[in-house]
Amino acid sequence: MTTKNLAQTLATYPTVASEQVDTLFEKAFAQLSHKIIVLDDDPTGVQTVHGVSVYTDWSEDSIRAGFAEDNRMFFILTNSRAFTAQETTTVHTEIAERVEAISRGTNTPYLLISRGDSTLRGHYPLETLTLKETIERQGTTTMDGEILLPFFEQGGRLTVDDIHYVVQGDEMIPAGETEFAKDRTFGYQASHLGAYIEEKTAGAFTKDQTVSITLEEIRTLSINAMVSKLMSVHDFQKVVVNALTEQDVKIFSIALLRALAEGKQFLYRTAATFTKVIGNISSRPLLTAEELTDATSTRGGLIMVGSHVQKTTQQLDALRSLKDLAFIELDAHLVQDAAIFAQEVERARTVAETFVASGKTAVVYTKRERLDLGPGMEEEELKLSVRISEAVTSIVHDFAHTPRYLIAKGGITSSDIGTRGLEVKRATVAGQVAPGVPVWTTGEESRFPHLPYIIFPGNVGSVDTLKDVVEMLENHVN
C-alpha cells in the first residue's frame, strides 16, 4: 500500500464554509437529549476536551454522579488497554449493566463511546461487542450498528478512502505499515478499515459489508445521503467514517444526530476528536504555565516516562538538552527478580525525592530496551509490563513531597499513576498544554490535591514537544 503526500491530499477535497456547518450542527444537536458516556481505555482520550469530569472507577455511585451532572458528557477511565481479555469482558459487562439500569431509572437516554487508540491498538472488537451483548440482554435496546472513527488530527491520524494513515513529516503512512501495527499485544496488518474490521473479527464482519461515509459525501454536504446510509445499517453492521479535519467529523455528526433523532442506535469506537465534536465542546487556547503552576513553589517537577514507542524515546533524548534536570533510569529488566527490582524502585524514588525537594525537576524513565521473552510469550510480557507499571506508579504513590507539576509519559503509565499513584477518584480536565496533551486537575481526595497532572501520550507530538512543555514550565519560576 502506497503512502500519500499530506499537502496534496488536503488540497484534493473542496472546503466547506464553517458558518454553514456550525448552523446545521447546532440545529441537529439541539434534538439530542442523551447523556454522553465515554469509556476511555487510557487517560489520553480527554486530549481534545476541557471542563468535563473523569471518573477513575465504574462503581454505581460514580456512574450515577456522572448522570447527575449538568454537563452533557463524562468520562470513565477503564485503562482496559492494560487488561487481559477476560478482565476487559468483566469490566465492560459491569459498566453496561450499570449504565442501562441508571438510564432506565432516570429516564435518560445515552450514547456509549468506546474511546480507543487512534493507531488502532486495543481490545477491539471485544469491548464494543461486550457492550452490545450486555445492553441487549437487558431487553430494551437493540444496537443497529457500530461507528468506527479513528481520526485524530493532533496526532496525525487521518482516514482517506477508508484507509487509515499516520502522518510522518509530509507523508501519510498506512497505519498497518507503522510501528503501532507491530504492537506485541494488539498488532494488526490491515490499513483499510474494512479489512481491519474483517481481520479483527475473524471474518464475522467483512470488508464488503462495511458501510463507508466518504469524504466526497462529507465535503459536498450530502447530509441526506449519509443519513440514508445510517438508517440502512442493521445487525451491528460497521460504519467507517473518513476524515481529514475536525470539520469533517462535525459534518458527519450532523447526519448521525439526524439518524439518532429517527431512532437509530449505535455504539462507537473512536479516537478523541469525535468525543469533542459530539459533546459540542468548544475549542480553547492551550494552557499556559501561569495557569498550571505556582511560580513561588520551591519544589521541582516530576516527570515519569514509561512508554516505549519510538517517539517517546526520541522525545526523552530531546529533553536531555535542557539544563538542570535530573535523569534517573529505572532498570525495568530487573522485574523478573522481585526482591532486586524492589530495591531498584526504592533507589529511583529516593533519588528523585532528593532532587524534587531541592527544587530540581526529576525525570524518572524506564530502561529504553524493551523486555523480550521470545515468541509465544506475549501474555507473560503483558503481565510483566503491568508489574513494571505498578512499580512506576508506586514511586508516585510513595513520593515524600508534592512536586510543582507531574508529567506522565505513556497511556498505561499515566492511567496507573492517576488512579493508583495519585489515588484520583474524580478529576476535571483543565484543557491541553500542547495539541493532544491533556491536563487533569486532581480532586480533593487525591494524594496531591489540585496538582496539575499532565498526561502525555506516548505517540503524540513532535520530537521536541515534551522538551517544549517542560521548558515552558521550568521557566515559570521566581
Tab-separated table of C-alpha atoms in Angstrom:
chain	number	residue	atom	x	y	z
A	1	MET	CA	0.000	0.000	0.000
A	2	THR	CA	1.447	3.365	-1.019
A	3	THR	CA	1.997	6.457	1.054
A	4	LYS	CA	0.343	9.791	0.275
A	5	ASN	CA	1.648	13.337	0.342
A	6	LEU	CA	-0.137	15.269	3.078
A	7	ALA	CA	-0.383	18.644	1.327
A	8	GLN	CA	-1.577	17.129	-1.929
A	9	THR	CA	-4.209	15.050	-0.154
A	10	LEU	CA	-5.533	18.009	1.822
A	11	ALA	CA	-5.788	20.034	-1.403
A	12	THR	CA	-7.758	17.329	-3.201
A	13	TYR	CA	-11.078	17.983	-1.494
A	14	PRO	CA	-13.166	21.192	-1.540
A	15	THR	CA	-13.551	23.166	1.667
A	16	VAL	CA	-16.904	23.925	3.299
A	17	ALA	CA	-17.938	27.220	4.897
A	18	SER	CA	-17.687	26.809	8.672
A	19	GLU	CA	-20.692	29.050	9.352
A	20	GLN	CA	-22.981	26.780	7.351
A	21	VAL	CA	-21.651	23.665	9.089
A	22	ASP	CA	-21.988	25.241	12.546
A	23	THR	CA	-25.594	26.254	11.896
A	24	LEU	CA	-26.557	22.783	10.700
A	25	PHE	CA	-24.777	21.131	13.614
A	26	GLU	CA	-26.342	23.326	16.293
A	27	LYS	CA	-29.803	22.626	14.893
A	28	ALA	CA	-29.160	18.859	14.913
A	29	PHE	CA	-27.501	18.889	18.335
A	30	ALA	CA	-30.494	20.670	19.869
A	31	GLN	CA	-32.509	17.482	19.286
A	32	LEU	CA	-30.098	15.342	21.329
A	33	SER	CA	-31.267	14.533	24.854
A	34	HIS	CA	-28.697	11.831	25.568
A	35	LYS	CA	-26.061	11.677	28.272
A	36	ILE	CA	-22.736	11.000	26.529
A	37	ILE	CA	-20.570	8.461	28.338
A	38	VAL	CA	-17.021	7.893	27.129
A	39	LEU	CA	-15.205	4.734	28.199
A	40	ASP	CA	-11.539	5.561	27.901
A	41	ASP	CA	-9.062	2.712	27.566
A	42	ASP	CA	-6.300	5.018	28.801
A	43	PRO	CA	-6.277	8.630	30.091
A	44	THR	CA	-5.335	10.216	26.771
A	45	GLY	CA	-8.905	10.209	25.493
A	46	VAL	CA	-9.540	13.607	27.077
A	47	GLN	CA	-6.905	15.165	24.827
A	48	THR	CA	-9.480	17.259	22.952
A	49	VAL	CA	-11.867	18.370	25.703
A	50	HIS	CA	-11.984	20.673	28.729
A	51	GLY	CA	-14.326	21.277	31.635
A	52	VAL	CA	-15.508	17.668	31.816
A	53	SER	CA	-15.232	15.116	34.604
A	54	VAL	CA	-13.167	11.957	34.529
A	55	TYR	CA	-14.153	9.195	36.932
A	56	THR	CA	-11.476	6.622	37.616
A	57	ASP	CA	-13.806	3.829	38.639
A	58	TRP	CA	-17.075	2.484	37.278
A	59	SER	CA	-18.930	1.990	40.544
A	60	GLU	CA	-22.658	2.611	40.538
A	61	ASP	CA	-22.077	5.746	42.632
A	62	SER	CA	-19.619	7.194	40.098
A	63	ILE	CA	-21.827	6.444	37.099
A	64	ARG	CA	-24.845	7.872	38.892
A	65	ALA	CA	-22.848	11.011	39.714
A	66	GLY	CA	-21.942	11.355	36.044
A	67	PHE	CA	-25.578	11.086	35.024
A	68	ALA	CA	-26.498	13.722	37.637
A	69	GLU	CA	-24.002	16.293	36.339
A	70	ASP	CA	-25.228	19.297	34.382
A	71	ASN	CA	-22.529	18.547	31.803
A	72	ARG	CA	-23.757	16.529	28.848
A	73	MET	CA	-20.630	14.335	28.828
A	74	PHE	CA	-18.465	12.478	31.330
A	75	PHE	CA	-15.563	10.045	31.007
A	76	ILE	CA	-14.937	6.748	32.766
A	77	LEU	CA	-11.289	5.719	32.750
A	78	THR	CA	-11.173	1.943	32.362
A	79	ASN	CA	-7.484	1.615	31.413
A	80	SER	CA	-8.564	-1.537	29.614
A	81	ARG	CA	-5.597	-1.461	27.242
A	82	ALA	CA	-3.629	-2.849	30.181
A	83	PHE	CA	-6.196	-5.607	30.836
A	84	THR	CA	-6.364	-9.195	29.763
A	85	ALA	CA	-9.277	-10.168	27.526
A	86	GLN	CA	-11.138	-11.670	30.478
A	87	GLU	CA	-10.669	-8.561	32.603
A	88	THR	CA	-11.861	-6.408	29.716
A	89	THR	CA	-15.001	-8.503	29.319
A	90	THR	CA	-15.786	-8.331	33.027
A	91	VAL	CA	-15.332	-4.575	33.281
A	92	HIS	CA	-17.359	-3.730	30.180
A	93	THR	CA	-20.145	-6.051	31.282
A	94	GLU	CA	-20.320	-4.299	34.654
A	95	ILE	CA	-20.324	-0.844	33.079
A	96	ALA	CA	-23.020	-1.659	30.542
A	97	GLU	CA	-25.285	-3.224	33.191
A	98	ARG	CA	-24.962	-0.191	35.470
A	99	VAL	CA	-25.368	2.363	32.696
A	100	GLU	CA	-28.503	0.604	31.448
A	101	ALA	CA	-30.015	0.408	34.934
A	102	ILE	CA	-29.312	4.056	35.757
A	103	SER	CA	-30.534	5.177	32.349
A	104	ARG	CA	-33.843	3.404	32.847
A	105	GLY	CA	-34.139	4.603	36.436
A	106	THR	CA	-33.587	8.236	35.481
A	107	ASN	CA	-35.348	8.037	32.103
A	108	THR	CA	-32.191	9.400	30.464
A	109	PRO	CA	-31.073	8.017	27.095
A	110	TYR	CA	-27.354	7.707	26.495
A	111	LEU	CA	-24.623	7.380	23.900
A	112	LEU	CA	-21.836	4.991	24.824
A	113	ILE	CA	-18.470	5.704	23.202
A	114	SER	CA	-15.534	3.309	23.401
A	115	ARG	CA	-12.634	5.731	23.034
A	116	GLY	CA	-9.691	3.779	21.677
A	117	ASP	CA	-6.245	4.411	20.315
A	118	SER	CA	-6.060	6.443	17.102
A	119	THR	CA	-3.482	3.963	15.793
A	120	LEU	CA	-5.984	1.093	16.162
A	121	ARG	CA	-4.454	-0.729	19.127
A	122	GLY	CA	-6.628	-2.108	21.924
A	123	HIS	CA	-9.269	-4.723	22.727
A	124	TYR	CA	-11.259	-4.416	19.544
A	125	PRO	CA	-13.834	-5.801	18.796
A	126	LEU	CA	-14.104	-7.276	22.292
A	127	GLU	CA	-15.034	-4.056	24.081
A	128	THR	CA	-17.888	-2.908	21.871
A	129	LEU	CA	-19.156	-6.450	21.335
A	130	THR	CA	-19.342	-6.961	25.102
A	131	LEU	CA	-21.195	-3.667	25.499
A	132	LYS	CA	-23.651	-4.621	22.743
A	133	GLU	CA	-24.385	-8.077	24.108
A	134	THR	CA	-24.794	-6.823	27.674
A	135	ILE	CA	-27.087	-3.955	26.708
A	136	GLU	CA	-29.232	-6.175	24.516
A	137	ARG	CA	-29.579	-8.776	27.285
A	138	GLN	CA	-31.478	-6.144	29.271
A	139	GLY	CA	-34.196	-6.469	26.633
A	140	THR	CA	-34.895	-2.794	25.924
A	141	THR	CA	-32.371	-1.778	23.249
A	142	THR	CA	-31.049	-3.264	20.013
A	143	MET	CA	-27.832	-1.846	18.594
A	144	ASP	CA	-28.202	-1.263	14.860
A	145	GLY	CA	-24.551	-0.631	14.147
A	146	GLU	CA	-21.095	0.456	15.216
A	147	ILE	CA	-19.331	3.636	14.110
A	148	LEU	CA	-15.544	3.440	13.597
A	149	LEU	CA	-13.916	6.869	13.526
A	150	PRO	CA	-10.201	6.764	14.465
A	151	PHE	CA	-9.434	10.241	13.036
A	152	PHE	CA	-7.319	12.370	15.399
A	153	GLU	CA	-5.814	15.437	13.763
A	154	GLN	CA	-3.443	16.453	16.570
A	155	GLY	CA	-1.761	13.067	16.373
A	156	GLY	CA	-1.715	12.996	12.566
A	157	ARG	CA	-4.215	10.131	12.229
A	158	LEU	CA	-6.241	10.627	9.055
A	159	THR	CA	-8.642	8.395	7.111
A	160	VAL	CA	-8.990	8.645	3.314
A	161	ASP	CA	-10.745	6.142	1.020
A	162	ASP	CA	-11.313	4.016	4.137
A	163	ILE	CA	-7.532	3.704	4.627
A	164	HIS	CA	-6.213	4.920	7.972
A	165	TYR	CA	-2.921	6.818	7.904
A	166	VAL	CA	-0.310	8.041	10.360
A	167	VAL	CA	1.331	11.314	9.341
A	168	GLN	CA	5.121	11.344	9.494
A	169	GLY	CA	6.587	14.622	8.270
A	170	ASP	CA	4.974	15.382	4.915
A	171	GLU	CA	3.956	11.788	4.254
A	172	MET	CA	0.869	9.801	5.204
A	173	ILE	CA	1.927	6.250	6.073
A	174	PRO	CA	-0.731	3.477	6.040
A	175	ALA	CA	-1.291	2.553	9.690
A	176	GLY	CA	-0.638	-1.133	9.053
A	177	GLU	CA	2.912	-0.268	7.960
A	178	THR	CA	3.832	1.669	11.120
A	179	GLU	CA	5.402	0.532	14.374
A	180	PHE	CA	1.967	0.650	16.018
A	181	ALA	CA	0.709	-2.232	13.869
A	182	LYS	CA	3.576	-4.333	15.199
A	183	ASP	CA	2.370	-3.971	18.793
A	184	ARG	CA	3.115	-7.207	20.638
A	185	THR	CA	-0.340	-7.417	22.185
A	186	PHE	CA	-2.612	-5.575	19.759
A	187	GLY	CA	-0.855	-5.914	16.417
A	188	TYR	CA	-2.619	-5.984	13.054
A	189	GLN	CA	-1.861	-5.952	9.321
A	190	ALA	CA	-4.663	-4.096	7.531
A	191	SER	CA	-4.665	-0.339	6.934
A	192	HIS	CA	-8.008	-0.345	5.126
A	193	LEU	CA	-10.549	-0.087	7.936
A	194	GLY	CA	-12.955	-2.512	6.288
A	195	ALA	CA	-10.153	-5.057	6.042
A	196	TYR	CA	-9.079	-4.207	9.598
A	197	ILE	CA	-12.595	-4.996	10.811
A	198	GLU	CA	-12.580	-8.278	8.886
A	199	GLU	CA	-9.167	-9.144	10.313
A	200	LYS	CA	-10.080	-8.311	13.901
A	201	THR	CA	-13.487	-10.010	13.801
A	202	ALA	CA	-12.033	-13.094	12.104
A	203	GLY	CA	-14.429	-12.639	9.211
A	204	ALA	CA	-17.606	-12.208	11.267
A	205	PHE	CA	-17.913	-8.762	9.648
A	206	THR	CA	-16.342	-8.479	6.220
A	207	LYS	CA	-14.806	-5.614	4.301
A	208	ASP	CA	-17.596	-5.819	1.725
A	209	GLN	CA	-20.286	-5.499	4.401
A	210	THR	CA	-18.795	-2.300	5.798
A	211	VAL	CA	-20.660	0.954	5.168
A	212	SER	CA	-18.381	3.851	4.183
A	213	ILE	CA	-19.031	7.541	4.828
A	214	THR	CA	-16.851	9.127	2.142
A	215	LEU	CA	-15.013	12.426	2.053
A	216	GLU	CA	-16.869	13.260	-1.147
A	217	GLU	CA	-20.184	12.993	0.716
A	218	ILE	CA	-18.836	14.995	3.634
A	219	ARG	CA	-17.282	17.822	1.623
A	220	THR	CA	-20.357	18.229	-0.596
A	221	LEU	CA	-22.624	18.343	2.470
A	222	SER	CA	-24.565	15.339	1.248
A	223	ILE	CA	-26.297	15.054	4.611
A	224	ASN	CA	-29.376	13.234	3.331
A	225	ALA	CA	-27.236	10.611	1.576
A	226	MET	CA	-25.289	9.979	4.784
A	227	VAL	CA	-28.500	9.784	6.835
A	228	SER	CA	-29.870	7.224	4.370
A	229	LYS	CA	-26.758	5.105	4.778
A	230	LEU	CA	-27.009	5.255	8.571
A	231	MET	CA	-30.711	4.439	8.531
A	232	SER	CA	-29.986	1.304	6.459
A	233	VAL	CA	-27.482	-0.091	8.968
A	234	HIS	CA	-28.643	-3.215	10.818
A	235	ASP	CA	-27.396	-6.239	12.767
A	236	PHE	CA	-24.473	-4.332	14.289
A	237	GLN	CA	-23.095	-3.508	10.857
A	238	LYS	CA	-19.886	-1.444	10.832
A	239	VAL	CA	-19.736	2.144	9.584
A	240	VAL	CA	-16.335	3.617	8.673
A	241	VAL	CA	-16.026	7.414	8.634
A	242	ASN	CA	-13.373	9.159	6.545
A	243	ALA	CA	-11.941	12.440	7.828
A	244	LEU	CA	-9.052	14.818	7.171
A	245	THR	CA	-10.150	17.626	9.510
A	246	GLU	CA	-12.249	18.111	12.617
A	247	GLN	CA	-14.883	19.779	10.453
A	248	ASP	CA	-15.288	16.505	8.548
A	249	VAL	CA	-16.223	14.816	11.821
A	250	LYS	CA	-18.667	17.635	12.564
A	251	ILE	CA	-20.367	17.286	9.172
A	252	PHE	CA	-20.725	13.525	9.654
A	253	SER	CA	-22.128	14.164	13.128
A	254	ILE	CA	-24.936	16.261	11.636
A	255	ALA	CA	-26.082	13.187	9.727
A	256	LEU	CA	-25.543	10.979	12.765
A	257	LEU	CA	-27.618	13.237	15.030
A	258	ARG	CA	-30.444	13.199	12.493
A	259	ALA	CA	-30.331	9.398	12.365
A	260	LEU	CA	-30.398	9.231	16.162
A	261	ALA	CA	-33.434	11.517	16.176
A	262	GLU	CA	-35.102	8.945	13.897
A	263	GLY	CA	-34.456	6.226	16.492
A	264	LYS	CA	-31.265	4.539	15.245
A	265	GLN	CA	-28.987	3.042	17.914
A	266	PHE	CA	-25.208	2.860	17.548
A	267	LEU	CA	-22.128	2.058	19.578
A	268	TYR	CA	-18.948	3.977	18.827
A	269	ARG	CA	-15.286	3.013	18.564
A	270	THR	CA	-13.483	6.298	18.013
A	271	ALA	CA	-10.441	8.377	18.777
A	272	ALA	CA	-10.579	11.596	20.788
A	273	THR	CA	-11.838	14.046	18.146
A	274	PHE	CA	-15.302	12.516	17.923
A	275	THR	CA	-15.860	12.943	21.672
A	276	LYS	CA	-15.181	16.683	21.429
A	277	VAL	CA	-17.441	17.109	18.428
A	278	ILE	CA	-20.411	15.023	19.568
A	279	GLY	CA	-20.196	16.644	23.016
A	280	ASN	CA	-20.331	20.097	21.379
A	281	ILE	CA	-17.296	21.147	23.383
A	282	SER	CA	-15.707	24.419	22.352
A	283	SER	CA	-12.068	24.852	21.432
A	284	ARG	CA	-9.887	26.755	23.858
A	285	PRO	CA	-6.299	28.034	23.768
A	286	LEU	CA	-3.517	25.848	25.063
A	287	LEU	CA	-2.908	26.119	28.796
A	288	THR	CA	-0.073	28.384	29.894
A	289	ALA	CA	2.490	27.921	32.642
A	290	GLU	CA	0.769	30.684	34.601
A	291	GLU	CA	-2.482	28.700	34.536
A	292	LEU	CA	-0.789	25.484	35.575
A	293	THR	CA	1.890	26.131	38.167
A	294	ASP	CA	2.697	28.279	41.184
A	295	ALA	CA	5.760	30.374	40.378
A	296	THR	CA	6.554	30.721	44.102
A	297	SER	CA	6.869	26.964	44.671
A	298	THR	CA	10.322	25.850	45.816
A	299	ARG	CA	9.823	22.254	44.652
A	300	GLY	CA	10.877	20.736	41.378
A	301	GLY	CA	8.581	18.924	38.988
A	302	LEU	CA	8.383	15.180	38.492
A	303	ILE	CA	8.384	13.529	35.058
A	304	MET	CA	7.644	9.801	34.739
A	305	VAL	CA	8.419	8.160	31.392
A	306	GLY	CA	7.126	4.645	30.766
A	307	SER	CA	6.094	4.416	27.111
A	308	HIS	CA	8.452	2.542	24.791
A	309	VAL	CA	7.237	3.741	21.411
A	310	GLN	CA	9.969	5.274	19.287
A	311	LYS	CA	8.548	8.787	19.554
A	312	THR	CA	8.734	8.722	23.350
A	313	THR	CA	12.378	7.662	23.274
A	314	GLN	CA	13.148	10.438	20.790
A	315	GLN	CA	11.328	12.971	22.968
A	316	LEU	CA	13.236	11.781	26.022
A	317	ASP	CA	16.509	12.234	24.147
A	318	ALA	CA	15.476	15.769	23.153
A	319	LEU	CA	14.559	16.544	26.764
A	320	ARG	CA	18.157	15.896	27.767
A	321	SER	CA	19.152	19.159	26.061
A	322	LEU	CA	17.525	21.119	28.890
A	323	LYS	CA	19.805	22.112	31.715
A	324	ASP	CA	19.133	21.500	35.404
A	325	LEU	CA	17.017	18.369	35.012
A	326	ALA	CA	17.971	15.199	36.896
A	327	PHE	CA	17.648	11.998	34.812
A	328	ILE	CA	17.158	8.731	36.707
A	329	GLU	CA	16.948	5.412	34.845
A	330	LEU	CA	14.796	2.640	36.307
A	331	ASP	CA	16.152	-0.733	35.168
A	332	ALA	CA	12.842	-2.399	34.338
A	333	HIS	CA	14.582	-5.580	33.165
A	334	LEU	CA	15.141	-6.441	36.831
A	335	VAL	CA	11.383	-7.100	37.110
A	336	GLN	CA	11.969	-10.847	36.768
A	337	ASP	CA	13.578	-10.854	40.248
A	338	ALA	CA	11.052	-9.343	42.674
A	339	ALA	CA	13.457	-8.575	45.522
A	340	ILE	CA	16.123	-6.952	43.354
A	341	PHE	CA	13.502	-4.996	41.436
A	342	ALA	CA	12.002	-3.657	44.679
A	343	GLN	CA	15.425	-2.314	45.669
A	344	GLU	CA	15.803	-0.688	42.246
A	345	VAL	CA	12.416	1.026	42.540
A	346	GLU	CA	13.234	2.356	46.016
A	347	ARG	CA	16.567	3.690	44.761
A	348	ALA	CA	14.938	5.560	41.905
A	349	ARG	CA	12.263	7.038	44.187
A	350	THR	CA	14.596	8.261	46.908
A	351	VAL	CA	16.980	9.846	44.413
A	352	ALA	CA	14.074	11.613	42.708
A	353	GLU	CA	12.690	12.797	46.048
A	354	THR	CA	16.013	14.408	46.917
A	355	PHE	CA	16.113	16.339	43.664
A	356	VAL	CA	12.467	17.487	43.813
A	357	ALA	CA	12.856	18.658	47.422
A	358	SER	CA	15.888	20.721	46.396
A	359	GLY	CA	13.910	22.460	43.643
A	360	LYS	CA	15.240	20.402	40.757
A	361	THR	CA	12.901	18.571	38.385
A	362	ALA	CA	13.471	14.814	38.281
A	363	VAL	CA	12.944	12.665	35.167
A	364	VAL	CA	12.423	9.000	36.030
A	365	TYR	CA	12.399	6.791	32.939
A	366	THR	CA	12.261	3.058	32.369
A	367	LYS	CA	15.104	1.340	30.531
A	368	ARG	CA	14.579	2.028	26.831
A	369	GLU	CA	15.263	-1.504	25.579
A	370	ARG	CA	12.012	-3.455	25.541
A	371	LEU	CA	11.907	-6.667	27.553
A	372	ASP	CA	11.665	-9.528	25.040
A	373	LEU	CA	10.874	-13.006	26.334
A	374	GLY	CA	10.699	-14.547	22.863
A	375	PRO	CA	7.982	-15.942	20.578
A	376	GLY	CA	4.687	-17.004	22.120
A	377	MET	CA	5.276	-15.108	25.360
A	378	GLU	CA	3.036	-12.118	24.663
A	379	GLU	CA	0.700	-12.745	27.625
A	380	GLU	CA	3.650	-13.137	30.004
A	381	GLU	CA	5.236	-9.963	28.653
A	382	LEU	CA	1.962	-8.120	29.237
A	383	LYS	CA	1.913	-9.334	32.850
A	384	LEU	CA	5.499	-8.176	33.361
A	385	SER	CA	4.689	-4.812	31.784
A	386	VAL	CA	1.871	-4.439	34.308
A	387	ARG	CA	4.333	-5.110	37.148
A	388	ILE	CA	6.680	-2.505	35.727
A	389	SER	CA	3.830	-0.027	35.518
A	390	GLU	CA	2.882	-0.850	39.106
A	391	ALA	CA	6.449	-0.092	40.156
A	392	VAL	CA	6.461	3.249	38.339
A	393	THR	CA	3.114	4.011	39.958
A	394	SER	CA	4.442	3.194	43.412
A	395	ILE	CA	7.167	5.808	43.010
A	396	VAL	CA	4.486	8.496	42.730
A	397	HIS	CA	2.250	6.963	45.405
A	398	ASP	CA	5.069	6.789	47.946
A	399	PHE	CA	6.672	10.093	46.967
A	400	ALA	CA	7.508	12.124	50.046
A	401	HIS	CA	6.992	15.592	48.534
A	402	THR	CA	4.355	17.293	46.416
A	403	PRO	CA	6.007	18.157	43.098
A	404	ARG	CA	5.316	21.505	41.428
A	405	TYR	CA	3.826	19.591	38.498
A	406	LEU	CA	3.661	15.988	37.356
A	407	ILE	CA	4.042	14.665	33.813
A	408	ALA	CA	3.386	11.028	32.946
A	409	LYS	CA	4.526	9.804	29.515
A	410	GLY	CA	2.592	6.896	28.052
A	411	GLY	CA	-1.029	5.731	28.184
A	412	ILE	CA	-0.784	2.842	30.653
A	413	THR	CA	1.769	4.744	32.721
A	414	SER	CA	-0.416	7.828	33.028
A	415	SER	CA	-3.518	5.794	33.848
A	416	ASP	CA	-1.891	3.834	36.644
A	417	ILE	CA	-0.249	6.926	38.073
A	418	GLY	CA	-3.559	8.802	38.032
A	419	THR	CA	-5.698	6.093	39.582
A	420	ARG	CA	-3.283	4.287	41.891
A	421	GLY	CA	-0.341	6.621	42.326
A	422	LEU	CA	-2.338	9.810	42.852
A	423	GLU	CA	-5.484	7.960	44.016
A	424	VAL	CA	-7.719	10.211	41.943
A	425	LYS	CA	-11.407	9.300	42.045
A	426	ARG	CA	-12.678	12.251	40.025
A	427	ALA	CA	-10.626	14.818	38.138
A	428	THR	CA	-11.524	17.795	35.985
A	429	VAL	CA	-9.967	18.187	32.558
A	430	ALA	CA	-8.390	21.651	32.571
A	431	GLY	CA	-7.530	21.581	28.867
A	432	GLN	CA	-4.397	20.822	26.874
A	433	VAL	CA	-0.838	22.018	27.375
A	434	ALA	CA	0.110	21.045	23.801
A	435	PRO	CA	-2.023	19.650	20.970
A	436	GLY	CA	-3.239	16.233	22.111
A	437	VAL	CA	-1.656	16.526	25.590
A	438	PRO	CA	-4.375	16.841	28.272
A	439	VAL	CA	-4.106	18.134	31.819
A	440	TRP	CA	-6.112	16.927	34.808
A	441	THR	CA	-6.648	18.986	37.924
A	442	THR	CA	-6.682	16.385	40.684
A	443	GLY	CA	-9.531	16.260	43.197
A	444	GLU	CA	-9.503	16.876	46.940
A	445	GLU	CA	-9.412	13.146	47.647
A	446	SER	CA	-6.200	12.599	45.713
A	447	ARG	CA	-2.691	12.019	47.028
A	448	PHE	CA	-1.692	15.549	45.937
A	449	PRO	CA	-4.867	17.697	45.667
A	450	HIS	CA	-5.122	20.343	42.918
A	451	LEU	CA	-1.929	19.107	41.271
A	452	PRO	CA	-1.535	19.888	37.555
A	453	TYR	CA	-1.237	16.383	36.160
A	454	ILE	CA	-0.068	16.377	32.546
A	455	ILE	CA	-0.986	13.208	30.657
A	456	PHE	CA	1.425	12.905	27.749
A	457	PRO	CA	0.540	10.146	25.255
A	458	GLY	CA	3.450	8.062	24.060
A	459	ASN	CA	2.780	8.640	20.364
A	460	VAL	CA	1.766	12.331	20.265
A	461	GLY	CA	3.746	15.422	19.323
A	462	SER	CA	6.994	16.137	17.535
A	463	VAL	CA	10.421	15.179	18.786
A	464	ASP	CA	10.601	18.488	20.675
A	465	THR	CA	7.081	18.648	22.148
A	466	LEU	CA	7.960	17.170	25.549
A	467	LYS	CA	11.022	19.386	25.784
A	468	ASP	CA	8.990	22.468	24.858
A	469	VAL	CA	6.337	21.759	27.500
A	470	VAL	CA	8.914	21.166	30.228
A	471	GLU	CA	10.898	24.235	29.209
A	472	MET	CA	7.757	26.377	29.479
A	473	LEU	CA	7.005	25.048	32.953
A	474	GLU	CA	10.598	25.338	34.127
A	475	ASN	CA	10.825	28.962	33.014
A	476	HIS	CA	7.833	29.889	35.161
A	477	VAL	CA	9.744	30.008	38.427
A	478	ASN	CA	10.533	33.075	40.535
